[in-house]
Amino acid sequence: MKRFLIIVLILLVTGFILLRVVRAKVGHDLSAPVYQPALTPTPTVVIDRTHSTHTSLFVPTWALDSISDGFDQYIYFGISPTSHGISSDDTDVKEIDSFTSAVPQGKKTLLTLEMTNSATNSKILLDKTLQQQIISQTITIAKENGFSGVVLDLEISGIPFTSLIDGISSFSKSLDQQVKASGLAFDVTLYGDTFYRLRPFDVKTIAKNSDMVMIMAYDFHKTRDPGPNFPLGGQDIYGYDLGKMADDFLQAVPNQKLGVIFGLFGYDWPVDSQGNAIGTGVALTDQQIQNKFLNKCDFKNCQIKKDPVSAETEITYIDDSGERHEVWFEDMQSVDTKEQLLRQKGIGNFSFWANSYF
């Protein structure tokens, strides 16, 4: 009997301790935050079938010899400011005559203010006087050479502090106001991964102060990161895709003011047996890929396949030194597939990077 009482007592004490532990655990779980992935609701888009759309071709300064026909407008890329402004003696300024004479007759032209140097951009964003100088010089060059508008291509790396975001928005707004006051259109380019990688751009404010937001839907996978240029689908595989990109931008920009730029190029990465990059990817234009692989591939174990998820083409091969390679690239076939998705979302303005690439 005594032994039985001891066992009962032990069970009661054990039960009491377990109850305390469970209550503490439940209390902790209820008070802890629940982490869920941020979901962007599909925006409601009113598709205006009468709204005019257009196609554009970017023409870089190194590809002026023969400009492809068949586009509504041509974008000169471009003039680049320094910490001292824009010099009329700059080679890119002097090449404008070659561009305008090579553009098909009667087509609209736009001038790109090419700001791709992060260090220089940071100096410009801190200097209002320098900004005003650059804006005035850009407008003068645009008007003197018969351009219909200006495209701001401001590419900068930085933590999205409020000061940086506001500085970019303020500069963009000043450009918009003064360019439009001069009778010109004003467009802005933004990274395709702006929302995914939390880049320092207030998209809604920039869209409000521009005629068109042109999304650079390429270079999602970088030179050290093998993968599609910008996948059509496969968010669960790649973390992001074209459909999600469009939905993100449509939350901030009316579909009539959105355009998408396709990059007709790819990268060739040296990879290990697991497909991980062991070196920097080499950029190849579609024309180079056509000549090197598609017309005839002489490399060992050369395999070319269309990926239905990304809509892009993947090539794997072994080079003469025995090193494995992986190539991904965009072409007009994948562009057609992507355009179908974007048109369903009400986006119908498309541009191509770049002349001579395809």
Coordinates of C-alpha atoms in Angstrom, one line a residue, residues 217 228-233 242 260 262-266 286 305-314 328-342 350 352:
A217 CA 13.5 42.2 -67.7
P228 CA 17.7 32.0 -67.2
N229 CA 18.0 35.6 -68.3
F230 CA 14.6 36.3 -66.7
P231 CA 12.4 33.3 -66.3
L232 CA 8.8 33.3 -67.6
G233 CA 7.7 31.1 -64.7
L242 CA 8.2 37.4 -65.1
V260 CA 9.2 45.8 -70.8
F262 CA 13.9 42.2 -73.4
G263 CA 17.6 41.5 -73.5
L264 CA 18.5 39.4 -76.5
F265 CA 21.7 37.9 -75.1
G266 CA 22.8 35.3 -72.6
D286 CA 22.0 36.0 -79.7
K305 CA 17.0 22.2 -75.0
K306 CA 14.2 24.6 -74.6
D307 CA 13.1 24.9 -71.0
P308 CA 9.3 25.1 -70.7
V309 CA 9.3 26.7 -67.3
S310 CA 11.5 29.7 -68.1
A311 CA 10.7 29.7 -71.8
E312 CA 14.4 30.2 -72.5
T313 CA 17.0 27.9 -74.1
E314 CA 19.7 26.1 -72.1
W328 CA 21.1 30.4 -70.9
F329 CA 19.8 32.9 -73.3
E330 CA 16.7 34.9 -74.5
D331 CA 15.7 34.8 -78.1
M332 CA 12.7 36.0 -80.2
Q333 CA 10.9 32.7 -79.6
S334 CA 11.0 33.1 -75.8
V335 CA 10.1 36.8 -76.2
D336 CA 7.0 35.8 -78.1
T337 CA 5.9 33.5 -75.2
K338 CA 6.6 36.2 -72.6
E339 CA 4.8 38.9 -74.6
Q340 CA 1.6 36.7 -74.5
L341 CA 1.7 36.6 -70.7
L342 CA 2.3 40.3 -70.4
F350 CA 8.0 46.3 -75.6
F352 CA 14.7 45.3 -77.2

